[in-house]
CSV table of C-alpha atoms and ligand atoms in Angstrom, one decimal:
chain,number,residue,atom,x,y,z
A,1,UNK,CA,-47.0,-245.6,-21.4
A,2,UNK,CA,-50.7,-245.5,-22.1
A,3,UNK,CA,-53.3,-244.5,-19.5
A,4,UNK,CA,-55.6,-247.4,-18.4
A,5,UNK,CA,-58.7,-245.4,-19.2
A,6,UNK,CA,-59.9,-241.9,-20.1
A,7,UNK,CA,-62.4,-240.5,-17.7
A,8,UNK,CA,-64.3,-237.9,-19.6
A,9,UNK,CA,-66.8,-235.6,-17.8
A,10,UNK,CA,-69.8,-233.7,-19.2
A,11,UNK,CA,-69.2,-230.8,-16.8
A,12,UNK,CA,-72.2,-229.0,-15.4
A,13,UNK,CA,-74.3,-230.8,-18.0
A,14,UNK,CA,-72.5,-229.4,-21.1
A,15,UNK,CA,-71.4,-232.3,-23.3
A,16,UNK,CA,-67.6,-232.7,-23.7
A,17,UNK,CA,-66.0,-232.8,-27.1
A,18,UNK,CA,-67.2,-236.3,-27.7
A,19,UNK,CA,-65.9,-236.8,-31.3
A,20,UNK,CA,-62.4,-235.5,-30.4
A,21,UNK,CA,-62.0,-237.5,-27.2
A,22,UNK,CA,-63.4,-240.8,-28.6
A,23,UNK,CA,-61.2,-240.4,-31.7
A,24,UNK,CA,-58.1,-240.4,-29.6
A,25,UNK,CA,-59.4,-243.2,-27.4
A,26,UNK,CA,-60.1,-245.3,-30.5
A,27,UNK,CA,-56.7,-244.5,-32.1
A,28,UNK,CA,-54.8,-245.7,-29.0
A,29,UNK,CA,-57.3,-248.3,-27.9
A,30,UNK,CA,-58.0,-246.8,-24.5
A,31,UNK,CA,-61.4,-247.4,-22.9
A,32,UNK,CA,-63.5,-244.4,-22.0
A,33,UNK,CA,-65.3,-244.1,-18.7
A,34,UNK,CA,-67.9,-241.5,-19.4
A,35,UNK,CA,-68.9,-239.5,-16.4
A,36,UNK,CA,-72.4,-238.4,-17.1
A,37,UNK,CA,-73.3,-237.7,-13.5
A,38,UNK,CA,-74.2,-234.1,-14.3
A,39,UNK,CA,-75.5,-234.6,-17.8
A,40,UNK,CA,-78.7,-236.8,-17.7
A,41,UNK,CA,-80.9,-235.2,-20.3
A,42,UNK,CA,-78.1,-233.6,-22.3
A,43,UNK,CA,-77.4,-234.6,-25.9
A,44,UNK,CA,-74.5,-234.4,-28.3
A,45,UNK,CA,-75.6,-234.4,-32.0
A,46,UNK,CA,-79.0,-235.6,-30.8
A,47,UNK,CA,-77.4,-238.7,-28.9
A,48,UNK,CA,-78.0,-238.9,-25.2
A,49,UNK,CA,-75.1,-238.3,-22.9
A,50,UNK,CA,-74.5,-241.4,-20.8
A,51,UNK,CA,-74.4,-243.6,-23.9
A,52,UNK,CA,-70.9,-242.8,-25.3
A,53,UNK,CA,-68.5,-244.5,-23.0
A,54,UNK,CA,-67.4,-248.2,-22.9
A,55,UNK,CA,-68.8,-247.7,-19.4
A,56,UNK,CA,-70.9,-244.6,-18.5
A,57,UNK,CA,-72.1,-243.5,-15.1
A,58,UNK,CA,-75.1,-241.5,-13.9
A,59,UNK,CA,-75.7,-240.2,-10.5
A,60,UNK,CA,-79.0,-239.9,-8.6
A,61,UNK,CA,-77.4,-238.1,-5.7
A,62,UNK,CA,-79.5,-235.5,-3.9
A,63,UNK,CA,-78.0,-232.5,-5.8
A,64,UNK,CA,-78.4,-234.0,-9.3
A,65,UNK,CA,-81.0,-233.2,-11.9
A,66,UNK,CA,-83.2,-236.1,-10.8
A,67,UNK,CA,-82.6,-237.9,-7.5
A,68,UNK,CA,-83.3,-241.1,-5.6
A,69,UNK,CA,-81.7,-239.4,-2.6
A,70,UNK,CA,-78.5,-241.4,-3.3
A,71,UNK,CA,-77.2,-244.0,-5.7
A,72,UNK,CA,-76.6,-244.0,-9.5
A,73,UNK,CA,-76.5,-246.2,-12.5
A,74,UNK,CA,-73.9,-247.7,-14.7
A,75,UNK,CA,-74.5,-247.9,-18.5
A,76,UNK,CA,-72.8,-250.2,-20.9
A,77,UNK,CA,-73.6,-252.0,-24.2
A,78,UNK,CA,-71.3,-254.9,-23.3
A,79,UNK,CA,-73.2,-257.7,-21.6
A,80,UNK,CA,-70.0,-259.1,-20.0
A,81,UNK,CA,-69.2,-255.8,-18.4
A,82,UNK,CA,-72.7,-255.5,-17.2
A,83,UNK,CA,-72.7,-259.0,-15.6
A,84,UNK,CA,-69.4,-258.4,-14.0
A,85,UNK,CA,-70.6,-255.0,-12.5
A,86,UNK,CA,-73.8,-256.6,-11.2
A,87,UNK,CA,-71.7,-259.5,-9.7
A,88,UNK,CA,-69.3,-257.1,-8.0
A,89,UNK,CA,-72.1,-254.8,-6.8
A,90,UNK,CA,-74.0,-257.7,-5.2
A,91,UNK,CA,-71.2,-259.0,-3.0
A,92,UNK,CA,-69.6,-261.2,-5.6
A,93,UNK,CA,-71.7,-264.3,-4.8
A,94,UNK,CA,-70.7,-267.4,-6.8
A,95,UNK,CA,-73.3,-269.7,-8.3
A,96,UNK,CA,-74.1,-272.0,-5.3
A,97,UNK,CA,-76.8,-272.7,-2.8
A,98,UNK,CA,-74.5,-271.7,0.1
A,99,UNK,CA,-72.8,-268.2,0.3
A,100,UNK,CA,-69.7,-268.9,-1.8
A,101,UNK,CA,-67.1,-266.3,-2.6
A,102,UNK,CA,-64.1,-266.7,-4.8
A,103,UNK,CA,-63.5,-262.9,-5.2
A,104,UNK,CA,-64.1,-259.8,-3.1
A,105,UNK,CA,-67.3,-257.9,-3.9
A,106,UNK,CA,-69.3,-254.9,-2.7
A,107,UNK,CA,-72.7,-254.0,-1.5
A,108,UNK,CA,-73.5,-251.4,-4.1
A,109,UNK,CA,-77.1,-252.2,-4.9
A,110,UNK,CA,-79.7,-249.4,-5.2
A,111,UNK,CA,-82.5,-250.6,-3.0
A,112,UNK,CA,-85.8,-251.4,-4.8
A,113,UNK,CA,-87.5,-248.5,-2.9
A,114,UNK,CA,-85.0,-246.0,-4.3
A,115,UNK,CA,-85.2,-247.6,-7.7
A,116,UNK,CA,-89.0,-247.0,-7.6
A,117,UNK,CA,-88.4,-243.4,-6.7
A,118,UNK,CA,-86.0,-243.2,-9.7
A,119,UNK,CA,-88.5,-244.6,-12.1
A,120,UNK,CA,-90.9,-241.9,-11.0
A,121,UNK,CA,-88.2,-239.3,-11.3
A,122,UNK,CA,-87.5,-240.3,-14.9
A,123,UNK,CA,-91.0,-239.1,-15.8
A,124,UNK,CA,-90.2,-235.5,-14.7
A,125,UNK,CA,-86.7,-235.4,-16.2
A,126,UNK,CA,-87.8,-233.3,-19.2
A,127,UNK,CA,-89.5,-230.8,-16.9
A,128,UNK,CA,-86.4,-230.6,-14.7
A,129,UNK,CA,-84.2,-229.9,-17.8
A,130,UNK,CA,-86.6,-227.3,-19.0
A,131,UNK,CA,-86.5,-225.6,-15.6
A,132,UNK,CA,-82.7,-225.6,-15.4
A,133,UNK,CA,-82.5,-224.3,-18.9
A,134,UNK,CA,-84.9,-221.5,-18.0
A,135,UNK,CA,-82.7,-220.5,-15.0
A,136,UNK,CA,-79.8,-220.2,-17.5
A,137,UNK,CA,-81.8,-218.1,-19.9
A,138,UNK,CA,-83.0,-215.9,-17.0
A,139,UNK,CA,-79.4,-215.2,-15.9
A,140,UNK,CA,-78.1,-214.7,-19.4
A,141,UNK,CA,-80.9,-212.3,-20.2
A,142,UNK,CA,-80.5,-210.4,-16.9
A,143,UNK,CA,-76.7,-209.9,-17.4
A,144,UNK,CA,-76.9,-209.1,-21.1
A,145,UNK,CA,-75.6,-205.5,-20.4
A,146,UNK,CA,-72.8,-206.5,-18.1
A,147,UNK,CA,-70.0,-207.4,-20.4
A,148,UNK,CA,-67.7,-208.6,-17.6
A,149,UNK,CA,-70.0,-211.6,-17.1
A,150,UNK,CA,-69.5,-214.4,-19.6
A,151,UNK,CA,-71.5,-217.5,-20.3
A,152,UNK,CA,-70.6,-220.7,-22.1
A,153,UNK,CA,-73.0,-221.1,-25.0
A,154,UNK,CA,-73.9,-224.3,-26.7
A,155,UNK,CA,-71.8,-225.0,-29.8
A,156,UNK,CA,-73.6,-226.5,-32.8
A,157,UNK,CA,-74.9,-230.0,-31.9
A,158,UNK,CA,-74.6,-229.5,-28.2
A,159,UNK,CA,-77.6,-229.6,-25.9
A,160,UNK,CA,-76.9,-229.0,-22.2
A,161,UNK,CA,-79.4,-229.8,-19.4
A,162,UNK,CA,-77.8,-226.7,-17.7
A,163,UNK,CA,-77.6,-228.7,-14.4
A,164,UNK,CA,-75.8,-225.7,-12.9
A,165,UNK,CA,-75.8,-222.2,-14.4
A,166,UNK,CA,-72.2,-221.0,-14.3
A,167,UNK,CA,-70.6,-217.6,-15.2
A,168,UNK,CA,-67.1,-216.5,-15.9
A,169,UNK,CA,-65.9,-213.3,-14.3
A,170,UNK,CA,-62.8,-211.2,-15.2
A,171,UNK,CA,-60.8,-212.2,-12.2
A,172,UNK,CA,-60.6,-214.1,-9.0
A,173,UNK,CA,-61.0,-210.9,-7.0
A,174,UNK,CA,-64.3,-210.1,-8.8
A,175,UNK,CA,-65.5,-213.7,-8.5
A,176,UNK,CA,-64.9,-213.5,-4.7
A,177,UNK,CA,-66.5,-210.1,-4.5
A,178,UNK,CA,-69.6,-211.5,-6.1
A,179,UNK,CA,-69.6,-214.6,-4.0
A,180,UNK,CA,-69.1,-212.9,-0.6
A,181,UNK,CA,-71.7,-210.1,-1.4
A,182,UNK,CA,-74.2,-212.8,-2.2
A,183,UNK,CA,-73.2,-214.8,0.8
A,184,UNK,CA,-74.0,-211.8,3.0
A,185,UNK,CA,-77.5,-212.0,1.6
A,186,UNK,CA,-77.7,-215.7,2.4
A,187,UNK,CA,-77.4,-216.6,-1.2
A,188,UNK,CA,-75.1,-219.6,-1.8
A,189,UNK,CA,-72.8,-219.7,-4.8
A,190,UNK,CA,-69.7,-221.7,-5.3
A,191,UNK,CA,-66.5,-221.6,-7.4
A,192,UNK,CA,-66.3,-224.1,-10.2
A,193,UNK,CA,-65.0,-227.6,-9.4
A,194,UNK,CA,-61.4,-227.5,-8.1
A,195,UNK,CA,-59.2,-229.1,-10.7
A,196,UNK,CA,-58.0,-232.6,-9.8
A,197,UNK,CA,-54.3,-231.6,-10.0
A,198,UNK,CA,-55.0,-229.0,-7.2
A,199,UNK,CA,-56.4,-231.7,-4.9
A,200,UNK,CA,-53.9,-232.5,-2.2
A,201,UNK,CA,-54.4,-236.2,-2.6
A,202,UNK,CA,-53.2,-236.0,-6.2
A,203,UNK,CA,-50.3,-233.6,-5.6
A,204,UNK,CA,-47.7,-236.2,-6.7
A,205,UNK,CA,-49.7,-237.5,-9.7
A,206,UNK,CA,-48.4,-236.8,-13.2
A,207,UNK,CA,-50.2,-233.9,-14.8
A,208,UNK,CA,-50.3,-232.2,-18.2
A,209,UNK,CA,-51.5,-228.7,-17.9
A,210,UNK,CA,-52.2,-225.7,-20.2
A,211,UNK,CA,-53.7,-223.4,-17.6
A,212,UNK,CA,-57.3,-223.6,-18.7
A,213,UNK,CA,-58.7,-225.4,-15.7
A,214,UNK,CA,-56.7,-223.3,-13.2
A,215,UNK,CA,-58.0,-220.2,-14.9
A,216,UNK,CA,-61.6,-221.4,-14.9
A,217,UNK,CA,-61.3,-222.3,-11.2
A,218,UNK,CA,-60.2,-218.7,-10.4
A,219,UNK,CA,-62.8,-216.9,-12.4
A,220,UNK,CA,-65.8,-219.2,-12.5
A,221,UNK,CA,-68.9,-219.2,-10.3
A,222,UNK,CA,-71.9,-221.5,-10.1
A,223,UNK,CA,-75.1,-219.6,-9.4
A,224,UNK,CA,-78.2,-220.9,-7.6
A,225,UNK,CA,-79.6,-223.4,-10.1
A,226,UNK,CA,-82.4,-225.5,-8.4
A,227,UNK,CA,-85.3,-226.7,-10.6
A,228,UNK,CA,-87.7,-225.1,-8.1
A,229,UNK,CA,-86.3,-221.5,-8.1
A,230,UNK,CA,-89.0,-218.9,-8.5
A,231,UNK,CA,-88.7,-215.8,-10.6
A,232,UNK,CA,-88.7,-213.8,-7.4
A,233,UNK,CA,-85.7,-215.8,-6.1
A,234,UNK,CA,-83.9,-215.5,-9.4
A,235,UNK,CA,-84.5,-211.8,-9.5
A,236,UNK,CA,-83.1,-211.6,-5.9
A,237,UNK,CA,-79.9,-213.2,-7.2
A,238,UNK,CA,-79.6,-211.1,-10.3
A,239,UNK,CA,-80.3,-207.8,-8.6
A,240,UNK,CA,-77.6,-208.6,-6.0
A,241,UNK,CA,-75.1,-209.2,-8.7
A,242,UNK,CA,-76.1,-206.1,-10.6
A,243,UNK,CA,-75.7,-204.1,-7.3
A,244,UNK,CA,-72.2,-205.6,-6.9
A,245,UNK,CA,-71.2,-204.5,-10.4
A,246,UNK,CA,-72.6,-201.0,-10.1
A,247,UNK,CA,-70.4,-200.5,-7.0
A,248,UNK,CA,-67.5,-202.1,-8.7
A,249,UNK,CA,-67.8,-199.9,-11.8
A,250,UNK,CA,-68.1,-196.8,-9.7
A,251,UNK,CA,-65.0,-197.7,-7.8
A,252,UNK,CA,-63.2,-198.6,-11.1
A,253,UNK,CA,-63.9,-195.2,-12.6
A,254,UNK,CA,-62.9,-193.4,-9.4
A,255,UNK,CA,-59.6,-195.2,-9.5
A,256,UNK,CA,-59.3,-194.5,-13.2
A,257,UNK,CA,-59.9,-190.8,-12.6
A,258,UNK,CA,-57.3,-190.6,-9.9
A,259,UNK,CA,-54.8,-192.4,-12.1
A,260,UNK,CA,-55.6,-189.9,-14.9
A,261,UNK,CA,-55.1,-186.9,-12.6
A,262,UNK,CA,-51.9,-188.3,-11.2
A,263,UNK,CA,-50.4,-188.9,-14.6
A,264,UNK,CA,-51.6,-185.5,-15.7
B,1,PLP,C1,-72.1,-236.1,-8.4
B,1,PLP,C2,-71.0,-236.5,-9.3
B,1,PLP,C3,-70.3,-237.7,-9.2
B,1,PLP,C4,-70.6,-238.7,-8.0
B,1,PLP,O1,-71.9,-239.2,-8.0
B,1,PLP,P1,-72.4,-239.9,-6.6
B,1,PLP,O2,-73.7,-240.5,-7.0
B,1,PLP,O3,-72.5,-238.8,-5.6
B,1,PLP,O4,-71.3,-240.9,-6.3
B,1,PLP,C5,-69.3,-238.1,-10.0
B,1,PLP,N1,-69.0,-237.2,-11.0
B,1,PLP,C6,-69.5,-236.0,-11.2
B,1,PLP,C7,-69.0,-235.2,-12.3
B,1,PLP,C8,-70.5,-235.6,-10.3
B,1,PLP,O5,-71.1,-234.4,-10.4
């Protein structure tokens, strides 16, 4: 039984394996819903994310790289899909003078005021991407001597807007150690997205797992990533993480020495 669609997500702004996913989709004739909510401004082989799917979506929610406070956009090259989406999003009104409905629709319009904000925001998109990428470089550079902290670099042809800067730690224990010690300093960080199969609502849904998403969920952490972070704020985050690792290493070697003594 074929899936109805493939929902592929450019996570945290990093393009997914576009060629691989779309090759499978094409071979089996499965439509792709490209979730580009986090990847406006990212590119794959110089092509913009948000243009690969049969239908692609963008989000302009408050936490995204540009925002209209709420709302989003749907992107498609198929005029029929576009017309149907607009029809459904505008209460499914049939062609008639009176309000005539032969199907159920929704009120999903972005208001003209928010659209106006969005057009203004488009002009600062490049600046926002540059700021987010600078955050990532700042973190990467600050942690270059901490081998326990890993980053996901851009493979050849991938350009990420670095919506959020994420790190991988060696274990859930260390991830939580970092998170709680930052939280005590009023610095908010979060684990990576909880995998869909771990969501209670999907507990009975079929799943095909290889452990990668569960592992990332245990070890990954999203660091503060706002476009307006100052160097002082970034340094406050990085020095807190360095302090955590200094304590962790000290403790590690203490335990190591004790173990060595005990085993002679
Ligand atoms: C934010 C987000 C959405 C939802 O966007 P809304 O505009 O809040 O509906 C969907 N997918 C991903 C990956 C997102 O990050």
